[in-house]
Amino acid sequence: MQGQFRARLAVLALSLTATLALGGCRTVTSIVPASAMKVSIDIKDFHQGKTQVGIHFADGEGNTIEFVHGETITCDGVFLAYDSNLFASAVGYGAYTGEVPLQPAGGKYTLTFKPQGSGSAAGTPVTVAVAVVDAPVTISQPASGATVAIPTSSPLAVRYNVSGLPSTGIFGIVFDSRAHSASALTFNEPGSLSFKAEDFLKFAPGPGTVSISRGTGSTQGGSAYAELKVNYENITTEPITWQ
């Protein structure tokens, strides 16, 4: 369980690096109308337990927006909290994050931004619905629970099912029991992900995990935001044993 938790955090932090535009390097707290915001949403669907949601707000120059005037952000009624620790250390900005109940195939995640003010002075809420992308990942090699030789000269190949969805890439990460990791990324779906042997120099024999995230990106039009990008991730983590 601890290995799966580490894998989830790593996938959460590292995949956002590839999917959310950083632009500027400052955090601003001034009031920015929704029509001037660039918004990036990331949904992490583990097909069990809770779903992790992250939403990043930026102004026209790409600077991160932190709301301090009474604005709220919710997903399916769950309030999302501003997180500047995990994201600041990993990718250099803050985002609103939280865990919400898992939605089934055919369902959707509803995110609502409520501007500052109350009563008649309140701004108009902005609601976005993100449909579930039902494309679960199945790792065929190595099999769940398999014993895997730690690579020394040849790369490790991890094979998975291909979805055939457009604008879809693959991110993978493997761990040993001492939190050493190796990662790989492709911007398409070749059906196999290759991990370099030199990334396993510190790996130790024993329990480990392999995680694959299938990220499907889209740009949604017709919203009240200046720009709205969505990345939906189907994530699978399997236990293995290194030898």
PDB file of C-alpha atoms in Angstrom:
ATOM      1  CA  MET A   1       0.000   0.000   0.000  1.00  0.00           C
ATOM      2  CA  GLN A   2       2.827   2.417   0.816  1.00  0.00           C
ATOM      3  CA  GLY A   3       4.405   1.766  -2.573  1.00  0.00           C
ATOM      4  CA  GLN A   4       1.097   2.420  -4.329  1.00  0.00           C
ATOM      5  CA  PHE A   5       0.694   5.690  -2.407  1.00  0.00           C
ATOM      6  CA  ARG A   6       4.182   6.839  -3.440  1.00  0.00           C
ATOM      7  CA  ALA A   7       3.421   5.886  -7.024  1.00  0.00           C
ATOM      8  CA  ARG A   8       0.206   7.911  -6.971  1.00  0.00           C
ATOM      9  CA  LEU A   9       2.003  10.986  -5.647  1.00  0.00           C
ATOM     10  CA  ALA A  10       4.754  10.662  -8.233  1.00  0.00           C
ATOM     11  CA  VAL A  11       2.293  10.254 -11.087  1.00  0.00           C
ATOM     12  CA  LEU A  12       0.311  13.209  -9.728  1.00  0.00           C
ATOM     13  CA  ALA A  13       3.324  15.512  -9.578  1.00  0.00           C
ATOM     14  CA  LEU A  14       5.280  14.420 -12.638  1.00  0.00           C
ATOM     15  CA  SER A  15       2.442  14.052 -15.106  1.00  0.00           C
ATOM     16  CA  LEU A  16       1.200  17.541 -14.301  1.00  0.00           C
ATOM     17  CA  THR A  17       4.598  18.779 -15.448  1.00  0.00           C
ATOM     18  CA  ALA A  18       3.794  17.556 -18.935  1.00  0.00           C
ATOM     19  CA  THR A  19       0.135  18.570 -19.049  1.00  0.00           C
ATOM     20  CA  LEU A  20      -0.206  21.981 -17.421  1.00  0.00           C
ATOM     21  CA  ALA A  21       1.348  25.042 -19.032  1.00  0.00           C
ATOM     22  CA  LEU A  22       3.567  26.854 -16.575  1.00  0.00           C
ATOM     23  CA  GLY A  23       4.038  30.113 -18.475  1.00  0.00           C
ATOM     24  CA  GLY A  24       4.978  32.672 -15.833  1.00  0.00           C
ATOM     25  CA  CYS A  25       6.856  31.983 -12.640  1.00  0.00           C
ATOM     26  CA  ARG A  26       4.961  34.225 -10.202  1.00  0.00           C
ATOM     27  CA  THR A  27       1.919  33.729  -8.015  1.00  0.00           C
ATOM     28  CA  VAL A  28      -0.607  36.571  -8.081  1.00  0.00           C
ATOM     29  CA  THR A  29      -3.543  37.230  -5.740  1.00  0.00           C
ATOM     30  CA  SER A  30      -5.262  40.056  -7.605  1.00  0.00           C
ATOM     31  CA  ILE A  31      -8.854  39.579  -8.768  1.00  0.00           C
ATOM     32  CA  VAL A  32      -8.906  38.211 -12.318  1.00  0.00           C
ATOM     33  CA  PRO A  33     -12.221  37.768 -14.171  1.00  0.00           C
ATOM     34  CA  ALA A  34     -12.966  34.267 -15.414  1.00  0.00           C
ATOM     35  CA  SER A  35     -12.943  35.564 -18.980  1.00  0.00           C
ATOM     36  CA  ALA A  36      -9.223  36.356 -18.566  1.00  0.00           C
ATOM     37  CA  MET A  37      -8.196  33.078 -16.877  1.00  0.00           C
ATOM     38  CA  LYS A  38      -6.295  30.197 -18.425  1.00  0.00           C
ATOM     39  CA  VAL A  39      -7.444  27.035 -16.668  1.00  0.00           C
ATOM     40  CA  SER A  40      -5.942  23.535 -16.682  1.00  0.00           C
ATOM     41  CA  ILE A  41      -7.777  20.579 -15.135  1.00  0.00           C
ATOM     42  CA  ASP A  42      -6.214  17.215 -14.360  1.00  0.00           C
ATOM     43  CA  ILE A  43      -8.344  14.187 -13.418  1.00  0.00           C
ATOM     44  CA  LYS A  44      -6.621  11.065 -12.089  1.00  0.00           C
ATOM     45  CA  ASP A  45      -8.837   7.995 -12.327  1.00  0.00           C
ATOM     46  CA  PHE A  46      -7.448   4.961 -10.472  1.00  0.00           C
ATOM     47  CA  HIS A  47     -10.671   2.972 -11.107  1.00  0.00           C
ATOM     48  CA  GLN A  48     -10.901   2.338  -7.373  1.00  0.00           C
ATOM     49  CA  GLY A  49     -11.082   4.402  -4.196  1.00  0.00           C
ATOM     50  CA  LYS A  50     -11.065   8.171  -4.676  1.00  0.00           C
ATOM     51  CA  THR A  51     -10.290  10.213  -7.789  1.00  0.00           C
ATOM     52  CA  GLN A  52      -7.616  12.910  -7.519  1.00  0.00           C
ATOM     53  CA  VAL A  53      -8.487  16.273  -9.050  1.00  0.00           C
ATOM     54  CA  GLY A  54      -6.182  19.220  -9.697  1.00  0.00           C
ATOM     55  CA  ILE A  55      -7.056  22.577 -11.253  1.00  0.00           C
ATOM     56  CA  HIS A  56      -4.591  25.349 -12.050  1.00  0.00           C
ATOM     57  CA  PHE A  57      -5.631  28.949 -12.686  1.00  0.00           C
ATOM     58  CA  ALA A  58      -3.374  31.414 -14.516  1.00  0.00           C
ATOM     59  CA  ASP A  59      -3.693  34.970 -15.761  1.00  0.00           C
ATOM     60  CA  GLY A  60      -3.029  36.051 -19.337  1.00  0.00           C
ATOM     61  CA  GLU A  61       0.736  36.064 -18.727  1.00  0.00           C
ATOM     62  CA  GLY A  62       0.743  32.557 -17.308  1.00  0.00           C
ATOM     63  CA  ASN A  63       1.182  33.603 -13.676  1.00  0.00           C
ATOM     64  CA  THR A  64      -0.463  31.283 -11.140  1.00  0.00           C
ATOM     65  CA  ILE A  65      -3.567  32.699  -9.454  1.00  0.00           C
ATOM     66  CA  GLU A  66      -4.143  32.074  -5.747  1.00  0.00           C
ATOM     67  CA  PHE A  67      -7.596  33.138  -4.574  1.00  0.00           C
ATOM     68  CA  VAL A  68      -7.654  35.169  -1.343  1.00  0.00           C
ATOM     69  CA  HIS A  69     -10.875  37.184  -1.710  1.00  0.00           C
ATOM     70  CA  GLY A  70     -13.420  34.536  -0.749  1.00  0.00           C
ATOM     71  CA  GLU A  71     -13.482  32.611  -4.026  1.00  0.00           C
ATOM     72  CA  THR A  72     -14.170  28.865  -3.816  1.00  0.00           C
ATOM     73  CA  ILE A  73     -13.515  25.889  -6.087  1.00  0.00           C
ATOM     74  CA  THR A  74     -15.432  22.630  -5.770  1.00  0.00           C
ATOM     75  CA  CYS A  75     -15.592  19.321  -7.602  1.00  0.00           C
ATOM     76  CA  ASP A  76     -18.804  17.342  -7.177  1.00  0.00           C
ATOM     77  CA  GLY A  77     -19.497  19.370  -4.053  1.00  0.00           C
ATOM     78  CA  VAL A  78     -16.063  18.749  -2.489  1.00  0.00           C
ATOM     79  CA  PHE A  79     -14.067  21.914  -1.769  1.00  0.00           C
ATOM     80  CA  LEU A  80     -10.614  21.906  -3.354  1.00  0.00           C
ATOM     81  CA  ALA A  81      -7.718  23.360  -1.355  1.00  0.00           C
ATOM     82  CA  TYR A  82      -4.803  25.417  -2.627  1.00  0.00           C
ATOM     83  CA  ASP A  83      -1.620  23.344  -2.474  1.00  0.00           C
ATOM     84  CA  SER A  84       1.656  25.202  -2.886  1.00  0.00           C
ATOM     85  CA  ASN A  85       3.869  22.573  -1.253  1.00  0.00           C
ATOM     86  CA  LEU A  86       3.704  19.435  -3.407  1.00  0.00           C
ATOM     87  CA  PHE A  87       3.262  21.395  -6.622  1.00  0.00           C
ATOM     88  CA  ALA A  88       5.718  24.182  -5.834  1.00  0.00           C
ATOM     89  CA  SER A  89       8.504  21.702  -5.123  1.00  0.00           C
ATOM     90  CA  ALA A  90       7.658  19.481  -8.088  1.00  0.00           C
ATOM     91  CA  VAL A  91       6.671  21.829 -10.884  1.00  0.00           C
ATOM     92  CA  GLY A  92       6.958  25.368  -9.594  1.00  0.00           C
ATOM     93  CA  TYR A  93       3.389  26.527  -8.971  1.00  0.00           C
ATOM     94  CA  GLY A  94       0.335  26.020  -6.808  1.00  0.00           C
ATOM     95  CA  ALA A  95      -2.940  24.378  -7.765  1.00  0.00           C
ATOM     96  CA  TYR A  96      -6.297  23.549  -6.195  1.00  0.00           C
ATOM     97  CA  THR A  97      -6.468  19.852  -5.389  1.00  0.00           C
ATOM     98  CA  GLY A  98      -8.610  17.281  -3.650  1.00  0.00           C
ATOM     99  CA  GLU A  99     -10.035  13.779  -3.716  1.00  0.00           C
ATOM    100  CA  VAL A 100     -13.605  13.123  -4.818  1.00  0.00           C
ATOM    101  CA  PRO A 101     -15.818  10.027  -5.169  1.00  0.00           C
ATOM    102  CA  LEU A 102     -15.075   7.861  -8.193  1.00  0.00           C
ATOM    103  CA  GLN A 103     -17.459   8.388 -11.110  1.00  0.00           C
ATOM    104  CA  PRO A 104     -18.477   5.386 -13.254  1.00  0.00           C
ATOM    105  CA  ALA A 105     -18.085   4.988 -17.008  1.00  0.00           C
ATOM    106  CA  GLY A 106     -20.505   7.392 -18.666  1.00  0.00           C
ATOM    107  CA  GLY A 107     -20.345   9.752 -15.685  1.00  0.00           C
ATOM    108  CA  LYS A 108     -18.735  13.156 -15.285  1.00  0.00           C
ATOM    109  CA  TYR A 109     -16.856  15.331 -12.801  1.00  0.00           C
ATOM    110  CA  THR A 110     -18.367  18.783 -12.247  1.00  0.00           C
ATOM    111  CA  LEU A 111     -16.014  21.586 -11.215  1.00  0.00           C
ATOM    112  CA  THR A 112     -17.372  24.950 -10.089  1.00  0.00           C
ATOM    113  CA  PHE A 113     -15.506  28.208  -9.530  1.00  0.00           C
ATOM    114  CA  LYS A 114     -17.448  30.714  -7.427  1.00  0.00           C
ATOM    115  CA  PRO A 115     -16.094  34.287  -7.590  1.00  0.00           C
ATOM    116  CA  GLN A 116     -15.725  36.574  -4.593  1.00  0.00           C
ATOM    117  CA  GLY A 117     -18.667  38.265  -2.907  1.00  0.00           C
ATOM    118  CA  SER A 118     -21.959  37.091  -1.451  1.00  0.00           C
ATOM    119  CA  GLY A 119     -25.638  37.681  -2.056  1.00  0.00           C
ATOM    120  CA  SER A 120     -26.373  40.188  -4.813  1.00  0.00           C
ATOM    121  CA  ALA A 121     -22.682  41.152  -4.908  1.00  0.00           C
ATOM    122  CA  ALA A 122     -21.546  37.628  -5.778  1.00  0.00           C
ATOM    123  CA  GLY A 123     -20.116  36.971  -9.200  1.00  0.00           C
ATOM    124  CA  THR A 124     -21.566  34.379 -11.544  1.00  0.00           C
ATOM    125  CA  PRO A 125     -20.266  30.848 -10.812  1.00  0.00           C
ATOM    126  CA  VAL A 126     -18.472  29.072 -13.643  1.00  0.00           C
ATOM    127  CA  THR A 127     -19.175  25.347 -13.964  1.00  0.00           C
ATOM    128  CA  VAL A 128     -17.290  22.875 -16.136  1.00  0.00           C
ATOM    129  CA  ALA A 129     -18.232  19.220 -16.671  1.00  0.00           C
ATOM    130  CA  VAL A 130     -15.448  16.751 -17.471  1.00  0.00           C
ATOM    131  CA  ALA A 131     -16.713  13.474 -18.906  1.00  0.00           C
ATOM    132  CA  VAL A 132     -15.143  10.228 -17.713  1.00  0.00           C
ATOM    133  CA  VAL A 133     -12.656   8.869 -20.251  1.00  0.00           C
ATOM    134  CA  ASP A 134     -13.196   5.160 -19.757  1.00  0.00           C
ATOM    135  CA  ALA A 135      -9.868   3.768 -20.964  1.00  0.00           C
ATOM    136  CA  PRO A 136      -8.439   1.640 -18.136  1.00  0.00           C
ATOM    137  CA  VAL A 137      -4.841   0.494 -18.407  1.00  0.00           C
ATOM    138  CA  THR A 138      -3.999  -3.204 -18.328  1.00  0.00           C
ATOM    139  CA  ILE A 139      -0.325  -4.022 -17.796  1.00  0.00           C
ATOM    140  CA  SER A 140       0.459  -7.324 -19.523  1.00  0.00           C
ATOM    141  CA  GLN A 141       4.215  -7.400 -18.892  1.00  0.00           C
ATOM    142  CA  PRO A 142       5.369  -7.683 -16.207  1.00  0.00           C
ATOM    143  CA  ALA A 143       2.313  -9.428 -14.815  1.00  0.00           C
ATOM    144  CA  SER A 144       0.942  -8.396 -11.437  1.00  0.00           C
ATOM    145  CA  GLY A 145       3.026 -10.060  -8.720  1.00  0.00           C
ATOM    146  CA  ALA A 146       5.788 -11.089 -11.134  1.00  0.00           C
ATOM    147  CA  THR A 147       9.455 -11.300 -10.190  1.00  0.00           C
ATOM    148  CA  VAL A 148      11.453  -8.874 -12.345  1.00  0.00           C
ATOM    149  CA  ALA A 149      15.220  -8.759 -12.801  1.00  0.00           C
ATOM    150  CA  ILE A 150      16.684  -5.322 -12.035  1.00  0.00           C
ATOM    151  CA  PRO A 151      18.008  -4.071 -15.405  1.00  0.00           C
ATOM    152  CA  THR A 152      21.785  -3.792 -15.643  1.00  0.00           C
ATOM    153  CA  SER A 153      22.473  -3.367 -19.358  1.00  0.00           C
ATOM    154  CA  SER A 154      19.224  -3.694 -21.314  1.00  0.00           C
ATOM    155  CA  PRO A 155      16.153  -1.489 -20.797  1.00  0.00           C
ATOM    156  CA  LEU A 156      13.052  -2.720 -19.003  1.00  0.00           C
ATOM    157  CA  ALA A 157      10.043  -3.028 -21.320  1.00  0.00           C
ATOM    158  CA  VAL A 158       6.588  -2.610 -19.808  1.00  0.00           C
ATOM    159  CA  ARG A 159       3.723  -3.614 -22.101  1.00  0.00           C
ATOM    160  CA  TYR A 160       0.145  -2.391 -21.832  1.00  0.00           C
ATOM    161  CA  ASN A 161      -3.097  -2.299 -23.827  1.00  0.00           C
ATOM    162  CA  VAL A 162      -3.561   0.463 -26.418  1.00  0.00           C
ATOM    163  CA  SER A 163      -6.719   2.604 -26.273  1.00  0.00           C
ATOM    164  CA  GLY A 164      -6.581   4.148 -29.743  1.00  0.00           C
ATOM    165  CA  LEU A 165      -7.770   7.482 -28.346  1.00  0.00           C
ATOM    166  CA  PRO A 166      -6.491  10.688 -29.985  1.00  0.00           C
ATOM    167  CA  SER A 167      -4.233  13.128 -28.094  1.00  0.00           C
ATOM    168  CA  THR A 168      -3.146  10.384 -25.712  1.00  0.00           C
ATOM    169  CA  GLY A 169       0.262   9.687 -24.190  1.00  0.00           C
ATOM    170  CA  ILE A 170       1.753   7.333 -21.626  1.00  0.00           C
ATOM    171  CA  PHE A 171       3.697   8.061 -18.445  1.00  0.00           C
ATOM    172  CA  GLY A 172       5.213   5.244 -16.411  1.00  0.00           C
ATOM    173  CA  ILE A 173       7.066   5.021 -13.119  1.00  0.00           C
ATOM    174  CA  VAL A 174       8.542   2.093 -11.183  1.00  0.00           C
ATOM    175  CA  PHE A 175       9.637   1.981  -7.540  1.00  0.00           C
ATOM    176  CA  ASP A 176      11.624  -0.257  -5.272  1.00  0.00           C
ATOM    177  CA  SER A 177      10.936  -0.535  -1.522  1.00  0.00           C
ATOM    178  CA  ARG A 178      13.440   2.253  -0.742  1.00  0.00           C
ATOM    179  CA  ALA A 179      11.643   4.868  -2.855  1.00  0.00           C
ATOM    180  CA  HIS A 180      14.164   4.697  -5.707  1.00  0.00           C
ATOM    181  CA  SER A 181      12.353   5.294  -8.977  1.00  0.00           C
ATOM    182  CA  ALA A 182      12.711   5.233 -12.751  1.00  0.00           C
ATOM    183  CA  SER A 183      10.300   6.876 -15.180  1.00  0.00           C
ATOM    184  CA  ALA A 184       9.505   6.977 -18.883  1.00  0.00           C
ATOM    185  CA  LEU A 185       7.210   9.026 -21.106  1.00  0.00           C
ATOM    186  CA  THR A 186       5.811   8.818 -24.630  1.00  0.00           C
ATOM    187  CA  PHE A 187       3.426  11.210 -26.366  1.00  0.00           C
ATOM    188  CA  ASN A 188       1.647   8.385 -28.183  1.00  0.00           C
ATOM    189  CA  GLU A 189       0.667   4.774 -27.428  1.00  0.00           C
ATOM    190  CA  PRO A 190       3.144   2.310 -28.936  1.00  0.00           C
ATOM    191  CA  GLY A 191       1.997  -0.431 -26.552  1.00  0.00           C
ATOM    192  CA  SER A 192       5.338  -0.669 -24.774  1.00  0.00           C
ATOM    193  CA  LEU A 193       7.253   1.708 -22.518  1.00  0.00           C
ATOM    194  CA  SER A 194      11.036   1.472 -22.198  1.00  0.00           C
ATOM    195  CA  PHE A 195      12.884   2.292 -18.951  1.00  0.00           C
ATOM    196  CA  LYS A 196      16.632   2.947 -19.258  1.00  0.00           C
ATOM    197  CA  ALA A 197      18.911   0.482 -17.466  1.00  0.00           C
ATOM    198  CA  GLU A 198      21.074   3.282 -16.033  1.00  0.00           C
ATOM    199  CA  ASP A 199      18.072   4.545 -14.067  1.00  0.00           C
ATOM    200  CA  PHE A 200      18.086   1.354 -11.965  1.00  0.00           C
ATOM    201  CA  LEU A 201      21.595   1.671 -10.503  1.00  0.00           C
ATOM    202  CA  LYS A 202      20.311   2.259  -6.955  1.00  0.00           C
ATOM    203  CA  PHE A 203      17.437  -0.231  -7.053  1.00  0.00           C
ATOM    204  CA  ALA A 204      17.426  -2.934  -4.373  1.00  0.00           C
ATOM    205  CA  PRO A 205      15.900  -6.432  -4.540  1.00  0.00           C
ATOM    206  CA  GLY A 206      12.533  -6.817  -2.863  1.00  0.00           C
ATOM    207  CA  PRO A 207       8.987  -5.435  -3.181  1.00  0.00           C
ATOM    208  CA  GLY A 208       8.233  -2.803  -5.794  1.00  0.00           C
ATOM    209  CA  THR A 209       5.527  -1.340  -8.000  1.00  0.00           C
ATOM    210  CA  VAL A 210       4.972  -0.434 -11.634  1.00  0.00           C
ATOM    211  CA  SER A 211       2.486   2.302 -12.554  1.00  0.00           C
ATOM    212  CA  ILE A 212       1.202   3.360 -15.961  1.00  0.00           C
ATOM    213  CA  SER A 213      -0.805   6.535 -16.549  1.00  0.00           C
ATOM    214  CA  ARG A 214      -2.682   6.974 -19.827  1.00  0.00           C
ATOM    215  CA  GLY A 215      -3.241  10.720 -20.270  1.00  0.00           C
ATOM    216  CA  THR A 216      -5.798  12.019 -22.770  1.00  0.00           C
ATOM    217  CA  GLY A 217      -5.724  15.750 -23.378  1.00  0.00           C
ATOM    218  CA  SER A 218      -8.280  18.117 -24.840  1.00  0.00           C
ATOM    219  CA  THR A 219      -9.036  21.809 -25.176  1.00  0.00           C
ATOM    220  CA  GLN A 220     -12.654  22.662 -24.411  1.00  0.00           C
ATOM    221  CA  GLY A 221     -14.360  25.543 -26.135  1.00  0.00           C
ATOM    222  CA  GLY A 222     -17.493  27.396 -25.147  1.00  0.00           C
ATOM    223  CA  SER A 223     -16.592  27.932 -21.486  1.00  0.00           C
ATOM    224  CA  ALA A 224     -16.517  31.259 -19.649  1.00  0.00           C
ATOM    225  CA  TYR A 225     -12.733  30.954 -19.311  1.00  0.00           C
ATOM    226  CA  ALA A 226     -10.281  32.436 -21.790  1.00  0.00           C
ATOM    227  CA  GLU A 227      -8.746  28.980 -22.175  1.00  0.00           C
ATOM    228  CA  LEU A 228      -9.663  25.583 -20.760  1.00  0.00           C
ATOM    229  CA  LYS A 229      -7.448  22.514 -21.056  1.00  0.00           C
ATOM    230  CA  VAL A 230      -8.293  19.109 -19.619  1.00  0.00           C
ATOM    231  CA  ASN A 231      -6.052  16.112 -19.046  1.00  0.00           C
ATOM    232  CA  TYR A 232      -7.788  12.876 -18.039  1.00  0.00           C
ATOM    233  CA  GLU A 233      -5.584  10.094 -16.703  1.00  0.00           C
ATOM    234  CA  ASN A 234      -6.410   6.409 -16.404  1.00  0.00           C
ATOM    235  CA  ILE A 235      -3.896   4.972 -13.931  1.00  0.00           C
ATOM    236  CA  THR A 236      -2.986   1.423 -12.958  1.00  0.00           C
ATOM    237  CA  THR A 237      -0.455   0.332 -10.324  1.00  0.00           C
ATOM    238  CA  GLU A 238       0.672  -3.288  -9.961  1.00  0.00           C
ATOM    239  CA  PRO A 239       2.934  -4.929  -7.356  1.00  0.00           C
ATOM    240  CA  ILE A 240       6.112  -6.699  -8.478  1.00  0.00           C
ATOM    241  CA  THR A 241       9.237  -8.113  -6.834  1.00  0.00           C
ATOM    242  CA  TRP A 242      12.702  -6.997  -7.919  1.00  0.00           C
ATOM    243  CA  GLN A 243      15.574  -9.460  -7.956  1.00  0.00           C
TER     244      GLN A 243
END
